[in-house]
Coordinates of C-alpha atoms and ligand atoms in Angstrom, one line a residue:
M1 CA -121.5 -57.8 151.7
N2 CA -119.3 -59.4 154.4
Y3 CA -115.6 -60.3 154.5
Q4 CA -116.2 -63.9 153.5
Q5 CA -118.4 -63.0 150.5
W6 CA -116.0 -60.3 149.3
L7 CA -113.0 -62.7 149.6
V8 CA -114.8 -65.4 147.5
Q9 CA -115.8 -62.9 144.8
A10 CA -112.4 -61.2 144.7
S11 CA -110.3 -64.4 144.7
S12 CA -112.3 -65.8 141.8
A13 CA -111.9 -62.6 139.8
L14 CA -108.2 -62.5 140.5
N15 CA -107.6 -66.1 139.7
Q16 CA -109.3 -65.6 136.4
A17 CA -107.3 -62.4 135.6
N18 CA -103.9 -63.8 136.7
P19 CA -104.0 -67.6 136.8
Q20 CA -100.3 -67.9 137.7
E21 CA -100.8 -65.8 140.9
N22 CA -102.5 -66.8 144.1
G23 CA -105.8 -64.9 144.0
K24 CA -106.9 -65.9 147.5
T25 CA -103.7 -64.6 149.1
D26 CA -103.9 -61.3 147.2
A27 CA -107.6 -60.8 148.1
L28 CA -106.8 -61.3 151.7
V29 CA -103.9 -58.9 151.6
L30 CA -106.1 -56.2 150.0
L31 CA -108.9 -56.7 152.5
Q32 CA -106.4 -56.4 155.4
F33 CA -105.0 -53.2 153.8
A34 CA -108.4 -51.6 153.3
T35 CA -109.9 -52.5 156.7
G36 CA -106.7 -52.2 158.8
K37 CA -107.6 -55.6 160.3
S38 CA -105.2 -58.5 160.8
R39 CA -105.4 -61.7 158.8
T40 CA -106.6 -63.5 162.0
Q41 CA -109.3 -60.9 162.7
I42 CA -110.6 -61.2 159.2
L43 CA -110.7 -65.0 159.1
A44 CA -112.1 -65.3 162.7
F45 CA -114.9 -62.8 162.1
D46 CA -115.6 -63.3 158.4
E47 CA -119.3 -62.6 158.8
T48 CA -118.4 -58.9 159.5
E49 CA -120.2 -56.5 157.1
I50 CA -118.0 -54.2 155.0
E51 CA -118.8 -50.5 155.4
E52 CA -119.8 -48.7 152.2
K53 CA -116.7 -46.4 152.2
V54 CA -114.3 -49.4 152.7
R55 CA -116.1 -51.3 150.0
S56 CA -115.6 -48.6 147.3
N57 CA -111.9 -48.3 148.3
L58 CA -111.7 -52.1 148.0
T59 CA -113.2 -52.0 144.5
A60 CA -110.6 -49.5 143.4
L61 CA -107.7 -51.6 144.9
L62 CA -109.0 -54.8 143.3
D63 CA -109.4 -53.1 140.0
R64 CA -105.7 -52.1 140.1
R65 CA -104.6 -55.7 141.0
L66 CA -106.9 -57.1 138.2
K67 CA -104.9 -55.0 135.7
G68 CA -101.8 -56.7 137.0
E69 CA -100.3 -53.9 139.1
P70 CA -97.9 -55.4 141.7
I71 CA -99.4 -55.8 145.2
A72 CA -96.3 -53.9 146.6
Y73 CA -97.1 -50.8 144.5
I74 CA -100.8 -51.0 145.6
L75 CA -99.9 -51.2 149.3
G76 CA -97.0 -48.8 148.9
E77 CA -94.7 -51.0 150.8
K78 CA -92.7 -54.2 150.7
E79 CA -90.8 -56.3 153.3
F80 CA -87.1 -56.8 152.6
W81 CA -84.6 -58.3 155.1
S82 CA -87.3 -57.9 157.8
L83 CA -87.4 -54.1 157.1
S84 CA -90.6 -52.5 156.0
L85 CA -89.8 -50.4 153.0
N86 CA -91.9 -47.8 151.2
V87 CA -92.0 -48.5 147.4
A88 CA -93.0 -46.4 144.5
E89 CA -93.1 -46.4 140.7
S90 CA -89.8 -44.5 140.5
T91 CA -87.8 -47.7 141.2
L92 CA -87.7 -51.4 141.5
I93 CA -89.7 -53.4 144.1
P94 CA -87.0 -55.1 146.2
R95 CA -86.8 -58.9 145.4
P96 CA -86.0 -61.7 147.8
D97 CA -83.1 -62.9 145.5
T98 CA -81.3 -59.6 146.3
E99 CA -80.9 -60.9 149.9
I100 CA -78.2 -63.2 148.5
L101 CA -76.1 -60.1 147.7
V102 CA -76.8 -58.8 151.2
E103 CA -75.8 -62.1 152.9
Q104 CA -72.5 -62.2 151.0
A105 CA -71.8 -58.5 151.6
L106 CA -72.4 -59.1 155.3
R107 CA -70.0 -62.1 155.3
I108 CA -67.2 -60.0 153.7
A109 CA -67.9 -57.0 155.9
K110 CA -67.8 -59.1 159.1
E111 CA -64.5 -60.6 158.0
K112 CA -63.0 -57.2 157.4
L113 CA -64.5 -55.9 160.7
Q114 CA -62.7 -58.6 162.7
K115 CA -59.5 -56.6 162.2
N116 CA -61.0 -53.8 164.2
P117 CA -60.5 -51.1 161.6
P118 CA -61.1 -47.4 162.7
H119 CA -63.4 -46.8 159.8
F120 CA -65.6 -49.0 157.6
R121 CA -67.1 -47.5 154.4
L122 CA -69.7 -49.1 152.2
L123 CA -71.4 -47.8 149.0
D124 CA -74.6 -49.0 147.3
L125 CA -74.9 -48.0 143.6
G126 CA -78.4 -47.7 142.2
T127 CA -79.9 -47.9 145.6
G128 CA -83.6 -47.5 144.6
T129 CA -85.7 -47.9 147.8
G130 CA -82.4 -48.2 149.7
A131 CA -83.1 -51.9 150.3
I132 CA -79.5 -53.2 150.2
A133 CA -77.9 -50.2 152.0
L134 CA -80.5 -50.2 154.7
A135 CA -80.4 -54.0 155.2
L136 CA -76.6 -53.8 155.6
A137 CA -77.0 -50.8 158.0
S138 CA -79.5 -52.8 160.1
E139 CA -76.8 -55.5 160.6
L140 CA -73.6 -53.5 160.7
T141 CA -74.5 -50.5 162.9
R142 CA -74.4 -52.5 166.2
I143 CA -71.3 -54.4 165.4
C144 CA -69.4 -51.2 164.5
E145 CA -70.7 -49.4 167.6
K146 CA -69.5 -52.2 169.8
Q147 CA -66.0 -52.1 168.5
A148 CA -65.8 -48.3 168.0
T149 CA -65.4 -48.6 164.2
E150 CA -66.8 -45.5 162.5
L151 CA -69.4 -46.8 160.0
T152 CA -70.3 -44.9 156.8
I153 CA -72.9 -46.3 154.4
I154 CA -73.8 -44.3 151.3
G155 CA -76.5 -45.1 148.7
V156 CA -76.8 -43.3 145.4
D157 CA -79.3 -43.3 142.6
V158 CA -79.7 -41.3 139.4
I159 CA -83.5 -40.9 139.9
P160 CA -84.2 -38.0 142.4
E161 CA -87.6 -39.7 143.4
A162 CA -85.7 -42.9 144.2
V163 CA -83.3 -40.9 146.4
A164 CA -86.2 -39.3 148.2
L165 CA -87.8 -42.7 148.7
A166 CA -84.6 -44.2 150.1
K167 CA -84.3 -41.3 152.5
S168 CA -87.9 -41.9 153.7
N169 CA -87.0 -45.6 154.3
A170 CA -84.0 -44.6 156.3
E171 CA -86.2 -42.5 158.5
K172 CA -88.9 -45.1 158.7
N173 CA -86.5 -47.7 159.9
Q174 CA -84.4 -45.3 161.9
L175 CA -81.2 -46.2 160.1
N176 CA -78.2 -44.0 159.4
V177 CA -77.4 -44.1 155.7
L178 CA -76.5 -41.1 153.5
F179 CA -78.5 -41.0 150.3
F180 CA -77.8 -38.6 147.4
Q181 CA -78.3 -38.4 143.6
S182 CA -75.4 -39.5 141.4
Q183 CA -75.0 -40.9 138.0
W184 CA -73.1 -44.1 139.2
L185 CA -69.9 -42.9 140.7
E186 CA -69.8 -39.4 139.3
Q187 CA -70.8 -37.5 142.5
V188 CA -69.2 -40.0 144.9
E189 CA -66.1 -39.0 146.9
G190 CA -63.6 -41.1 148.8
T191 CA -62.8 -44.7 148.9
F192 CA -64.7 -47.7 150.3
D193 CA -64.2 -51.2 151.8
L194 CA -67.2 -52.6 150.0
I195 CA -69.2 -51.5 146.9
V196 CA -72.5 -53.3 146.2
S197 CA -74.9 -52.8 143.4
N198 CA -78.0 -54.4 141.8
P199 CA -77.9 -52.3 138.6
P200 CA -80.2 -52.6 135.6
Y201 CA -79.2 -55.6 133.6
I202 CA -82.0 -56.5 131.2
D203 CA -81.6 -56.4 127.5
E204 CA -84.1 -53.8 126.0
N205 CA -85.5 -56.5 123.7
D206 CA -86.1 -59.0 126.4
E207 CA -89.6 -60.4 126.1
H208 CA -90.0 -60.5 129.9
L209 CA -90.3 -56.7 130.0
S210 CA -93.9 -57.1 128.8
Q211 CA -94.9 -59.7 131.4
G212 CA -95.9 -59.7 135.1
D213 CA -94.8 -57.1 137.7
V214 CA -91.9 -55.6 135.6
R215 CA -94.5 -54.0 133.2
F216 CA -95.2 -51.6 136.0
E217 CA -91.6 -50.9 137.0
P218 CA -89.6 -48.1 135.3
L219 CA -87.2 -49.0 132.5
S220 CA -84.6 -46.9 134.3
A221 CA -84.4 -49.6 136.9
L222 CA -84.5 -52.5 134.5
V223 CA -82.8 -52.0 131.2
A224 CA -79.2 -51.5 130.3
T225 CA -77.3 -51.1 127.0
E226 CA -75.0 -53.7 125.5
Q227 CA -77.6 -56.5 125.8
G228 CA -78.0 -55.7 129.4
Y229 CA -74.3 -55.6 130.3
G230 CA -73.6 -51.8 129.9
D231 CA -74.1 -50.8 133.5
L232 CA -72.4 -53.9 135.0
R233 CA -69.4 -53.3 132.8
H234 CA -69.3 -49.6 133.6
I235 CA -69.3 -50.3 137.4
I236 CA -66.7 -53.1 137.1
E237 CA -64.4 -50.7 135.2
Q238 CA -64.9 -47.7 137.4
A239 CA -65.1 -49.2 140.9
P240 CA -61.3 -49.9 141.5
A241 CA -60.6 -46.1 141.8
Y242 CA -63.2 -46.0 144.7
L243 CA -62.0 -49.1 146.6
N244 CA -59.5 -49.4 149.5
E245 CA -56.8 -52.0 149.1
G246 CA -58.4 -55.4 149.4
G247 CA -61.9 -53.9 148.9
A248 CA -64.7 -55.9 147.2
L249 CA -67.3 -55.3 144.6
L250 CA -70.5 -57.3 144.6
L251 CA -72.9 -57.2 141.7
E252 CA -76.3 -58.8 141.2
H253 CA -77.0 -59.8 137.6
G254 CA -79.3 -61.9 135.4
W255 CA -79.4 -65.7 135.9
Q256 CA -77.7 -66.3 132.5
Q257 CA -75.1 -63.5 132.9
G258 CA -72.7 -65.1 135.4
E259 CA -70.1 -66.3 132.9
K260 CA -69.9 -63.0 131.0
V261 CA -69.8 -60.9 134.2
R262 CA -66.9 -63.1 135.6
S263 CA -65.1 -62.5 132.3
I264 CA -65.5 -58.7 132.6
F265 CA -64.2 -58.8 136.1
A266 CA -61.2 -60.9 135.0
K267 CA -60.5 -58.7 132.0
N268 CA -60.3 -55.7 134.4
H269 CA -57.7 -57.5 136.7
W270 CA -60.0 -58.3 139.7
E271 CA -59.0 -61.1 142.0
K272 CA -60.7 -63.9 143.8
I273 CA -63.7 -63.7 141.4
A274 CA -66.7 -65.9 142.3
T275 CA -70.4 -66.3 141.6
L276 CA -73.2 -67.2 144.0
R277 CA -76.5 -68.9 143.2
D278 CA -80.0 -67.7 144.2
Y279 CA -82.7 -69.7 145.9
G280 CA -83.7 -71.1 142.4
D281 CA -80.1 -72.4 141.9
N282 CA -79.3 -69.8 139.2
E283 CA -76.1 -67.7 139.1
R284 CA -77.1 -64.4 140.6
V285 CA -74.3 -62.5 142.3
T286 CA -70.7 -62.1 141.2
Y287 CA -68.0 -60.5 143.2
G288 CA -64.3 -59.8 143.1
F289 CA -61.6 -58.2 145.3
W290 CA -59.3 -55.3 144.4
K291 CA -55.8 -55.6 145.6
S292 CA -54.3 -52.2 145.0
Y293 CA -54.9 -49.2 142.8
E294 CA -51.9 -50.0 140.5
I295 CA -52.5 -52.6 137.9
Ligands
SAM301 C1 -82.5 -53.0 139.6 S1 -82.8 -51.5 140.4 C2 -82.2 -51.9 142.0 C3 -82.8 -51.1 143.1 C4 -82.3 -51.6 144.5 N1 -80.9 -51.5 144.7 C5 -82.8 -53.0 144.8 O1 -81.9 -53.9 144.8 O2 -84.0 -53.2 145.0 C6 -81.5 -50.4 139.7 C7 -81.5 -49.0 140.3 O3 -80.4 -48.4 139.6 C8 -80.7 -47.0 139.4 N2 -79.9 -46.5 138.2 C9 -80.1 -46.7 136.9 N3 -79.2 -46.1 136.2 C10 -78.4 -45.5 137.1 C11 -77.2 -44.6 137.0 N4 -76.7 -44.3 135.8 N5 -76.7 -44.2 138.1 C12 -77.2 -44.4 139.3 N6 -78.3 -45.2 139.5 C13 -78.9 -45.7 138.4 C14 -82.2 -47.1 139.0 O4 -82.9 -45.8 139.2 C15 -82.7 -48.2 140.0 O5 -83.1 -47.6 141.3

C-alpha cells in the first residue's frame, strides 16, 4: 500500500467515525508522524510504498484516533504560542483560546515593566504542561534582560506528573521557569506582580464531559466543585495575600461564567475588573487588580 492509498482509506474511516472532525487532515498528520516525512514530501511522492513496520504502527495510531483519542495525545505534543509542548494524559491539552489570557497578561506585564522595576515576579496556578508560564517566559525573558529586571516565573500544579511534564517543556524550549507541586497557593512563598490561572471550571454534571477530546483528559484538570466555580472562587479569595500592590490576577473561565466570576472578584474588593472575549466572541478571561493588602 502506498501513501495515497493509505490516506484515502484512513480519511474515509476517520470521517465515518468522527463526522465532525476533518478526517483527511488527521490522516495526513498521522502519516507524517509515522513516516517522519513532511506534508510536502508525502503529497509530492504519494506513490511511495509504506514499509511493513511503519504500516503496522500506522494501524495502531489510526485505531486510537478512530476511538476518539485526541491527536495531541497520540503525537505526544501540541503547539501553543509557537512553542512545541509535550502533552500527556496527566493534564489538559493546551487550547488556542488560552492565548487570550497570555496576550492580556503580556499587555499588563509590559505596562508594569515600563517602570523599570528591579524585579518582576509571575505565578501560574494549575500550570499543566506549563503552557501559560512558558509562553510568558518566551516573551518576557528578553525584555527583562535588556532592562536588567530580574524575572521570576513560577508554575505550580497539584498533579506530580503534570509538574514533571512542565519541567520537560521548560527544558525542551530552553526557558527558565521554576515548576513545583502545590495545592493552589499552599506551597507558594513570596508575592507576585501577576498571577495567572486556567483552573478547572466545569460542573461535574456537564454533559460535554462525555463528548469529544475531553473524554480523554483527566477530571483533575476539568472539573471543579460549586457548579464549576469552586477553584475560581478559591483563587480569587486567596490571591490578594500573594500579590504586590497594584498586582493583577487573570483567570480563564467557561464562556457562560463571566458574570458570576466578575461578581466574585467584586465581592472580594478587587478593582478595575474586566472580562475579555475569545475568538468565538464568548466571555473567556476575567481579571482584576489588587491595590493593597489592607481591605
Ligand atoms: C484546565 S487545566 C490548565 C492547564 C494549563 N494551565 C493550560 O492552560 O493548558 C487545570 C490544571 O489545574 C491543575 N489543578 C487542579 N486542581 C489543582 C489544585 N488544587 N492545585 C493546583 N493545581 C490544580 C490540574 O492538574 C490542571 O493541570
